[in-house]
mmCIF file of C-alpha atoms and ligand atoms in Angstrom:
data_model
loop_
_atom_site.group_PDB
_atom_site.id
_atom_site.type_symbol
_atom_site.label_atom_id
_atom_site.label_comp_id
_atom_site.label_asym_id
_atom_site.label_seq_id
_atom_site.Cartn_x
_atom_site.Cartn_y
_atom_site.Cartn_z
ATOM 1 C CA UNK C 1 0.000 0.000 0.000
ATOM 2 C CA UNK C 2 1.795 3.024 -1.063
ATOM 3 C CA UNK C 3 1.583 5.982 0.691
ATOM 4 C CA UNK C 4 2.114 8.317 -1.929
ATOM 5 C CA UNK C 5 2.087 8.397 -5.849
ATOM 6 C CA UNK C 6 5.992 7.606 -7.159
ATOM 7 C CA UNK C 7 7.750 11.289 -6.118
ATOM 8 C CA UNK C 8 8.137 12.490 -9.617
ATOM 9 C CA UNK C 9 4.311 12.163 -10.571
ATOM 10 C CA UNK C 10 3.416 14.310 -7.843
ATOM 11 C CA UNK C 11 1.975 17.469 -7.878
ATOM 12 C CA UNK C 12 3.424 21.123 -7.022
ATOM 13 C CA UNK C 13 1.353 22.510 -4.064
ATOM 14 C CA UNK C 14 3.590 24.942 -2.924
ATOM 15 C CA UNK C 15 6.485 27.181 -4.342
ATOM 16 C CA UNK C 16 9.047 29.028 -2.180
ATOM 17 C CA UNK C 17 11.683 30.911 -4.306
ATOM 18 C CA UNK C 18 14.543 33.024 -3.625
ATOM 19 C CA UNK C 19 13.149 34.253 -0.430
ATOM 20 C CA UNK C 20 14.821 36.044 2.182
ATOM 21 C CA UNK C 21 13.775 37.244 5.637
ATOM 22 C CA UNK C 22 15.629 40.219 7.012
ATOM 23 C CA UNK C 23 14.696 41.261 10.523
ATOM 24 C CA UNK C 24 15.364 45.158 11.805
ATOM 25 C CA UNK C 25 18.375 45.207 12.767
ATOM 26 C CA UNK C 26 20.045 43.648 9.565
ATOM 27 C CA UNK C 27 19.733 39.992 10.696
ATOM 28 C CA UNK C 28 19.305 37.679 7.885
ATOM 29 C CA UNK C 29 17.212 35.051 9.184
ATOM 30 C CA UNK C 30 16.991 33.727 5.750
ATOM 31 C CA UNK C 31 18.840 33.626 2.709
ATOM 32 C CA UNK C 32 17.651 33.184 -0.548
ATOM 33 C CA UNK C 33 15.304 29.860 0.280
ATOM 34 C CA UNK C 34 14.181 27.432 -2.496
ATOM 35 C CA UNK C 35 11.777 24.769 -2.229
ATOM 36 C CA UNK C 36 9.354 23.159 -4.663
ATOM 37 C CA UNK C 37 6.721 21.402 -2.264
ATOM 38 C CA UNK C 38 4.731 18.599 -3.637
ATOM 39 C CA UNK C 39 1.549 16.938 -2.812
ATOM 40 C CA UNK C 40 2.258 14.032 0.141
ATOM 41 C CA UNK C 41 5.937 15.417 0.518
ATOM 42 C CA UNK C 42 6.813 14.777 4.103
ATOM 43 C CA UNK C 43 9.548 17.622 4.721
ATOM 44 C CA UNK C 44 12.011 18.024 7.478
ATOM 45 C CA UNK C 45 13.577 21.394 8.019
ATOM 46 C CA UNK C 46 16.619 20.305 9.939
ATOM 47 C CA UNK C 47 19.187 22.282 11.171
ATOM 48 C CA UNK C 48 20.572 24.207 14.402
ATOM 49 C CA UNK C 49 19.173 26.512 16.528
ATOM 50 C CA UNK C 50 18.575 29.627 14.748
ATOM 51 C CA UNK C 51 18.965 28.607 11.737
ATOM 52 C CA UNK C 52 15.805 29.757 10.571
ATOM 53 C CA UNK C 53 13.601 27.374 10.611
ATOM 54 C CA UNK C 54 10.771 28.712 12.413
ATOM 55 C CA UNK C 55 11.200 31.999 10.256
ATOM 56 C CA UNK C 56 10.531 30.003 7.060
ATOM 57 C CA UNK C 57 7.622 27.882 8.317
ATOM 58 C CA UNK C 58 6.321 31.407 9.880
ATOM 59 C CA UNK C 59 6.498 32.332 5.953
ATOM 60 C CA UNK C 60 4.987 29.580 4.392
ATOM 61 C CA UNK C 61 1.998 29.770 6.642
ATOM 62 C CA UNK C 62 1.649 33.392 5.494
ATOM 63 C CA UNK C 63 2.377 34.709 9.226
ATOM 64 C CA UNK C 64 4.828 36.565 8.121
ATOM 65 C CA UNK C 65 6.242 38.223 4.443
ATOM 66 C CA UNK C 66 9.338 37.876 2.723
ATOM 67 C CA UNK C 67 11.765 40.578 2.730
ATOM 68 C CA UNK C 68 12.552 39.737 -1.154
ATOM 69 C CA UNK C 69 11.247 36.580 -3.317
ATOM 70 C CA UNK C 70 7.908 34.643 -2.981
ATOM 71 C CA UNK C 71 5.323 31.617 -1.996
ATOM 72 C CA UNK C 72 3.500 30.759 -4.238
ATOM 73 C CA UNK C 73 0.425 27.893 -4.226
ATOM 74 C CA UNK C 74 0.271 26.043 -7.163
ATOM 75 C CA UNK C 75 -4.033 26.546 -6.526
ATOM 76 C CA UNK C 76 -5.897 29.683 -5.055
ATOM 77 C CA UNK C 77 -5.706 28.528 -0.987
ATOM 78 C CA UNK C 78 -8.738 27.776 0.023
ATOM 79 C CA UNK C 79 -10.024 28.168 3.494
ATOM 80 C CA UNK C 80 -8.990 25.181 5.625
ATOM 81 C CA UNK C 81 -6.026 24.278 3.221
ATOM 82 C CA UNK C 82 -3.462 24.823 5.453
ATOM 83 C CA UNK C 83 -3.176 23.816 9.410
ATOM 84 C CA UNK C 84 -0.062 24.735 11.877
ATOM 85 C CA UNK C 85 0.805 23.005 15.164
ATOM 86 C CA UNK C 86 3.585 24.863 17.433
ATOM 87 C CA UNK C 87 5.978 23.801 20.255
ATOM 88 C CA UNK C 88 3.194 24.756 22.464
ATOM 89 C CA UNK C 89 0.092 23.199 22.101
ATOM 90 C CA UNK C 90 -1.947 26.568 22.560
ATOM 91 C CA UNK C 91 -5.335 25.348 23.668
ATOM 92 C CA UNK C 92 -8.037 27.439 25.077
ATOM 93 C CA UNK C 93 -7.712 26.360 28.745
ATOM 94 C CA UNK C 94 -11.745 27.593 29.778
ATOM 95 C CA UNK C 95 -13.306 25.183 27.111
ATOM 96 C CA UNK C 96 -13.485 21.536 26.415
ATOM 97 C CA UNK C 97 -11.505 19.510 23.767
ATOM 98 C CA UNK C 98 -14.414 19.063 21.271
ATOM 99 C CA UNK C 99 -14.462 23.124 21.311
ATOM 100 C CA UNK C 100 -10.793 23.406 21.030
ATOM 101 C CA UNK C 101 -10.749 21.272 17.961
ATOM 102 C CA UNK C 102 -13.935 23.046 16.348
ATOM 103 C CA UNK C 103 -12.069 26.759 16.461
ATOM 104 C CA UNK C 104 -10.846 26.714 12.945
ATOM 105 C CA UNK C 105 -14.587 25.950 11.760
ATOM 106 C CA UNK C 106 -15.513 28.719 14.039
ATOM 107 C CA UNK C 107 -13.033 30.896 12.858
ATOM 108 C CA UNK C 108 -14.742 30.352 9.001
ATOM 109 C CA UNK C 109 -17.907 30.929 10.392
ATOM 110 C CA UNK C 110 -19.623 27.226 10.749
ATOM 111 C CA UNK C 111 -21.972 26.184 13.021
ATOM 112 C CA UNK C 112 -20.715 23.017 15.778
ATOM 113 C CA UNK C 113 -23.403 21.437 14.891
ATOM 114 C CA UNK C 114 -22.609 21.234 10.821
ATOM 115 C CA UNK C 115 -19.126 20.007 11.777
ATOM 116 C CA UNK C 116 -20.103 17.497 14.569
ATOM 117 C CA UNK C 117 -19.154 14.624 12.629
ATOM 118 C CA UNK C 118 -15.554 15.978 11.407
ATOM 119 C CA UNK C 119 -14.967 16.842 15.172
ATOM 120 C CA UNK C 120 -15.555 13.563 16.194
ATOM 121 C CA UNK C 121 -13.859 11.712 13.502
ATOM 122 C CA UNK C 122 -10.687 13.526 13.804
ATOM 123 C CA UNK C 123 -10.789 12.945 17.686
ATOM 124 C CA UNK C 124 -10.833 9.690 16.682
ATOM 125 C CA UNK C 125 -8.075 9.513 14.252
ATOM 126 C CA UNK C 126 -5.728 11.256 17.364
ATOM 127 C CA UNK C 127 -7.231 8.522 19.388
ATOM 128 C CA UNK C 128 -9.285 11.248 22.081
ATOM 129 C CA UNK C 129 -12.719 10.424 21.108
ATOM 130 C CA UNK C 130 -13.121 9.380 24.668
ATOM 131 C CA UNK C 131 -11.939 12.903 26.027
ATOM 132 C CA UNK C 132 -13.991 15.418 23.508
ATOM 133 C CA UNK C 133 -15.874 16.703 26.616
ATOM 134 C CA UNK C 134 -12.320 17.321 29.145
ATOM 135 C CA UNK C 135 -10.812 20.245 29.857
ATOM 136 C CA UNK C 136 -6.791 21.013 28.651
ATOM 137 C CA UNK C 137 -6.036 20.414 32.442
ATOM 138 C CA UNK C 138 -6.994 17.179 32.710
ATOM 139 C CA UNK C 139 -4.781 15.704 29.924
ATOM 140 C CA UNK C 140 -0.894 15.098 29.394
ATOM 141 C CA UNK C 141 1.301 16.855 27.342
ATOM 142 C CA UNK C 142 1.439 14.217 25.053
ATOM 143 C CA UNK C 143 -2.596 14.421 24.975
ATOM 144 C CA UNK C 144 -2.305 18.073 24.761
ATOM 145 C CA UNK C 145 -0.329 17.793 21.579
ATOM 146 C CA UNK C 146 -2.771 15.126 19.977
ATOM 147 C CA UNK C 147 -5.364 18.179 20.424
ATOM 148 C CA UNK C 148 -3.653 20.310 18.245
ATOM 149 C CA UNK C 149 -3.114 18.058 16.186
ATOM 150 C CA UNK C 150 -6.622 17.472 15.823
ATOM 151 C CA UNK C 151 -7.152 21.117 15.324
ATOM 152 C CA UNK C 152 -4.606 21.086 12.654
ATOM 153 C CA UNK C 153 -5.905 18.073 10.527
ATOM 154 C CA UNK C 154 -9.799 18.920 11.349
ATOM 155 C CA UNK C 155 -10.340 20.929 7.796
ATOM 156 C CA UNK C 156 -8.467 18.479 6.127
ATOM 157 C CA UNK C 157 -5.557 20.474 4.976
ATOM 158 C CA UNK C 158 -3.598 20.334 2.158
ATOM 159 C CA UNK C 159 -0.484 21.291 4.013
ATOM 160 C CA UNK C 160 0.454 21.217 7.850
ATOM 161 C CA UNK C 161 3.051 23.428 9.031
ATOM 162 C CA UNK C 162 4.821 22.513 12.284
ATOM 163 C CA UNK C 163 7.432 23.906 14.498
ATOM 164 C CA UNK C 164 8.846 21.628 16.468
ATOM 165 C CA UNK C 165 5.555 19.776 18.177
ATOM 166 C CA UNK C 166 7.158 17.271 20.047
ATOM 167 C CA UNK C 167 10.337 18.492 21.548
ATOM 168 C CA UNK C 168 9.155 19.511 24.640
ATOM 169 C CA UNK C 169 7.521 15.381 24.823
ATOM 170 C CA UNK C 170 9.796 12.514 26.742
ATOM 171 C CA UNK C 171 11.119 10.115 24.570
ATOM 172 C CA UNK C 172 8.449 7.065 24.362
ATOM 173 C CA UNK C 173 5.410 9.383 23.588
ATOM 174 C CA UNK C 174 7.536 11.379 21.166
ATOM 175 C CA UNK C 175 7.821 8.041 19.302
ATOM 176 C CA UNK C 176 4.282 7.139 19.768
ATOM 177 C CA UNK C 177 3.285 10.762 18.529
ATOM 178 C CA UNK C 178 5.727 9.862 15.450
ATOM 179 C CA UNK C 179 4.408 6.538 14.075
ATOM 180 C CA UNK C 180 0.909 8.031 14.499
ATOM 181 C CA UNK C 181 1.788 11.307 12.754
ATOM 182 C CA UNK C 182 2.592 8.976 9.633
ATOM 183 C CA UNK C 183 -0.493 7.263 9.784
ATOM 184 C CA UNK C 184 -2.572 10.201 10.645
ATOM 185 C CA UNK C 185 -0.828 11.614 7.437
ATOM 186 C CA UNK C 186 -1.268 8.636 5.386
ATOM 187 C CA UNK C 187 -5.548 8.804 6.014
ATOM 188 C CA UNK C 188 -5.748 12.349 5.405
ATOM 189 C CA UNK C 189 -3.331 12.737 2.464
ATOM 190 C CA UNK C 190 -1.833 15.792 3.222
ATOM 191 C CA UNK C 191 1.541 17.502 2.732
ATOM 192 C CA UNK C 192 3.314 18.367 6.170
ATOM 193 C CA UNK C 193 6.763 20.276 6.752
ATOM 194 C CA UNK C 194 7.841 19.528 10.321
ATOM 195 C CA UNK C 195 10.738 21.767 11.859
ATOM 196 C CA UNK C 196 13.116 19.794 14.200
ATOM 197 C CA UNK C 197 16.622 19.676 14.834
ATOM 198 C CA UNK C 198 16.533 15.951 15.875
ATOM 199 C CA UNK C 199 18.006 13.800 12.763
ATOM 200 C CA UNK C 200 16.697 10.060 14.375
ATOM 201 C CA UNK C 201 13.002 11.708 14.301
ATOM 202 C CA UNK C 202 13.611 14.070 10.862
ATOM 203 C CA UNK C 203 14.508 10.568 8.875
ATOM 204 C CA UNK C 204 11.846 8.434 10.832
ATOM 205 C CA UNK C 205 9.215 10.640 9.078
ATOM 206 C CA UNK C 206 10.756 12.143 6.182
ATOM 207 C CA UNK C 207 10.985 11.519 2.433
ATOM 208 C CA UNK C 208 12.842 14.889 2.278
ATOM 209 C CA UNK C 209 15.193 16.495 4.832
ATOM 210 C CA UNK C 210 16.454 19.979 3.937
ATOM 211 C CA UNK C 211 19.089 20.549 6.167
ATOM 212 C CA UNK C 212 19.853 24.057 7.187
ATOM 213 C CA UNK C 213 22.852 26.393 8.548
ATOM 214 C CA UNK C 214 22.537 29.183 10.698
ATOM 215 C CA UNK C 215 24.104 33.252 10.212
ATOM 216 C CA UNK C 216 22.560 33.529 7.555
ATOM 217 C CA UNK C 217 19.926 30.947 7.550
ATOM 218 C CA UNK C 218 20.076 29.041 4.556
ATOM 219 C CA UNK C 219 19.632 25.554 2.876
ATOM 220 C CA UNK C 220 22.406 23.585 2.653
ATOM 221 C CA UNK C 221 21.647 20.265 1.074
ATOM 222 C CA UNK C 222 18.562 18.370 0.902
ATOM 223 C CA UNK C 223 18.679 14.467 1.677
ATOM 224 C CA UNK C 224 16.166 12.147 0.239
ATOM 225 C CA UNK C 225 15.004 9.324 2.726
ATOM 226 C CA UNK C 226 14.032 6.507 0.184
ATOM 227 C CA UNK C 227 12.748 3.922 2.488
ATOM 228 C CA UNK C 228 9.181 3.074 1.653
ATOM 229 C CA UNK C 229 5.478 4.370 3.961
ATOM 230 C CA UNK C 230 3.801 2.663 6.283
ATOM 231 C CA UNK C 231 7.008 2.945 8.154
ATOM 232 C CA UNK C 232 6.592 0.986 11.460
ATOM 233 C CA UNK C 233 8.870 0.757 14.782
ATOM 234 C CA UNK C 234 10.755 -2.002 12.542
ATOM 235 C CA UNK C 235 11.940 0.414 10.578
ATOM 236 C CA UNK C 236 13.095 2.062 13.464
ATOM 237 C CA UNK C 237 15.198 -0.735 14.702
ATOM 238 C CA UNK C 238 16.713 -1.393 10.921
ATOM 239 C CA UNK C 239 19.664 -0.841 9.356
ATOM 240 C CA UNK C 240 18.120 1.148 6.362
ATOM 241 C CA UNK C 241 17.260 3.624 9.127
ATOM 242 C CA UNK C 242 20.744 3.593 10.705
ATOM 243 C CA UNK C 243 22.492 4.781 7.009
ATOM 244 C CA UNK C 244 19.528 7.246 6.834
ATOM 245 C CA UNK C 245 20.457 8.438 10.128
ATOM 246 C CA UNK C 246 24.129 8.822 9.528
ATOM 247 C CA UNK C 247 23.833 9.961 5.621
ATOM 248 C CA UNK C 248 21.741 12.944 7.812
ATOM 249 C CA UNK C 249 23.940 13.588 10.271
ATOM 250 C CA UNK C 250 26.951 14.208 8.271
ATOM 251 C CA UNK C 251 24.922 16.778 6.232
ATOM 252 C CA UNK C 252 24.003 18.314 9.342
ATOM 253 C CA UNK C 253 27.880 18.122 10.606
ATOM 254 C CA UNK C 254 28.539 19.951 7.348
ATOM 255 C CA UNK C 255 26.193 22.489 7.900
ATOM 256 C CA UNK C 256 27.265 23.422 11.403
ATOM 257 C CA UNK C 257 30.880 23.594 10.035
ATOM 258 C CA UNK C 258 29.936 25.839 7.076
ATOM 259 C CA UNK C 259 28.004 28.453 9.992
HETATM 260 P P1 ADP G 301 15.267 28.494 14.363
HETATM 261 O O1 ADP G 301 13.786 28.295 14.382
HETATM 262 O O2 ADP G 301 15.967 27.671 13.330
HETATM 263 O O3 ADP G 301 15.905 28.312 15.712
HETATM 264 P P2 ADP G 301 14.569 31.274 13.845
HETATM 265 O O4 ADP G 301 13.870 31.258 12.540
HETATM 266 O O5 ADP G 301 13.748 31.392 15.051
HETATM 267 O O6 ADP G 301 15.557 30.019 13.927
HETATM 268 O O7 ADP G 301 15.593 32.489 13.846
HETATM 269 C C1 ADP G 301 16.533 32.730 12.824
HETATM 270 C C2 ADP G 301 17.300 34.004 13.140
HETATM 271 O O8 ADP G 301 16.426 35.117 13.051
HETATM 272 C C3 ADP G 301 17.883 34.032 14.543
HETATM 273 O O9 ADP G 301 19.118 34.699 14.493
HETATM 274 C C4 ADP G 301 16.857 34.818 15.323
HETATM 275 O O10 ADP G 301 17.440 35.463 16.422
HETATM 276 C C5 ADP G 301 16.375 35.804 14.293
HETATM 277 N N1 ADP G 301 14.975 36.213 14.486
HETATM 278 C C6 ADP G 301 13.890 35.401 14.464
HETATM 279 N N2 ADP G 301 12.759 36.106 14.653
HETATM 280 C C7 ADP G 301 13.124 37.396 14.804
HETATM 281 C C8 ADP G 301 12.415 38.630 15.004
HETATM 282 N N3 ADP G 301 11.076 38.652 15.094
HETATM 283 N N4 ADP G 301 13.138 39.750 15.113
HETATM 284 C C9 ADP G 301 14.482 39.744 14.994
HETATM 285 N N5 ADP G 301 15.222 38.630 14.803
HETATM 286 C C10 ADP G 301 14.561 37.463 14.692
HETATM 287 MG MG1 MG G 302 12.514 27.644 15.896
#
């Protein structure tokens, strides 16, 4: 069952060219940025701290404007194409779950009641249909996270932005959060660029890493994980993942030496 079509049938969704981000001040956060995103890409943005990462996913979700060059969508962007988790999960502490995860419907003006269903079966997905009527406080980080998730994937984006969602997680539900990312992925279809600067969890999920150096920020190389979706906690453990793992982390090497 592939996850994808083969990755040079695929569709442009996304174009980011020669953009740069210049900050008051005169800091280059960015320098001149190219990416061609494709439909069902799963993109890494790996690199150091301050390499820019978070300024080009800031971009991309249109948070934010290039100092010089553009983003382009292949299509208009319709509303609900695009859904962004953060470090912080960012829920609305006074309401319930359900709620939380219906505030991008709200946002476009929808009634609860017309998006009952979706609410419920993307609850599901994150595996919280049992908590849709708890409050933030009564859940775990890793919970917390699955929430936003939720929120993200509820429209059923084309793309999903995130910066760095599970760093702040310990270890075992990081990896939990990971396999079920991919198959969360996998149902909906969508494209999703996920910042990190860890290089095991960057080629667990990847098909593309574009490793990054900081002052300026700027691509350095992009690596191409080739192993084949579902990827499973076998693939974890194998030695395909091992070479993906160091092929990775010598491009990163190189891209802290080159800073
Ligand atoms: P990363 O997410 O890779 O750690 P960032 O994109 O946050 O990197 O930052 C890249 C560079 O831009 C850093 O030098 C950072 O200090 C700077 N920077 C980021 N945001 C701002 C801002 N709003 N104003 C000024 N400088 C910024
Ligand atoms: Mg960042």
């Amino acid at each position: 069952m592939p996850k994808v079509a083969p990755f040079d049938s695929r569709a442009e969704l996304m174009r980011v060219s020669s953009v740069d981000k210049v900050f008051p001040g005169n800091v280059q956060a960015l320098k001149d940025m190219s990416l061609a995103v494709r439909e069902g890409d799963f993109i890494s943005l790996l690199g150091p701290s301050g390499c820019g990462k978070s300024t080009a996913l800031r971009l991309m979700a249109d948070l934010s404007r290039p100092t010089s060059g553009s983003i382009e969508w292949a299509q208009p962007r319709g509303k609900g194409d695009l859904g962004v988790v953060f470090q912080e999960p960012t829920l609305m502490p006074w309401t319930t779950v359900a709620q939380n995860v219906f505030l991008p419907f709200r946002l476009e003006g929808k009634s609860y009641a017309e998006v009952k269903d979706d609410i419920l079966d993307v609850l599901k997905l994150v595996g919280l249909d049992k908590f849709q009527n708890a409050y933030p406080r009564e859940l775990s980080g890793g919970m917390k996270m699955r929430v936003a998730i939720a929120r993200a994937m509820v429209t059923q984006p084309k793309l999903i932005l995130m910066d760095e969602p599970f760093a702040a997680l310990d270890e075992i539900t990081r990896f939990k959060l990971n396999n079920d990312l991919l198959a969360m992925q996998a149902r909906i279809g969508c494209t999703v660029i996920f910042v990190t600067h860890s290089v095991f969890e960057s080629v667990f999920l990847s098909d593309r890493i574009v490793v990054m150096a900081a002052r300026p920020g700027r691509v350095i190389e992009e690596v191409r994980v080739d192993a084949p979706y579902p990827r499973t906690e076998d693939f974890r453990t194998s030695a395909e993942y091992a070479a993906h793992c160091r092929a990775a982390s010598r491009a990163l090497e190189k891209a802290m030496e080159a800073a």
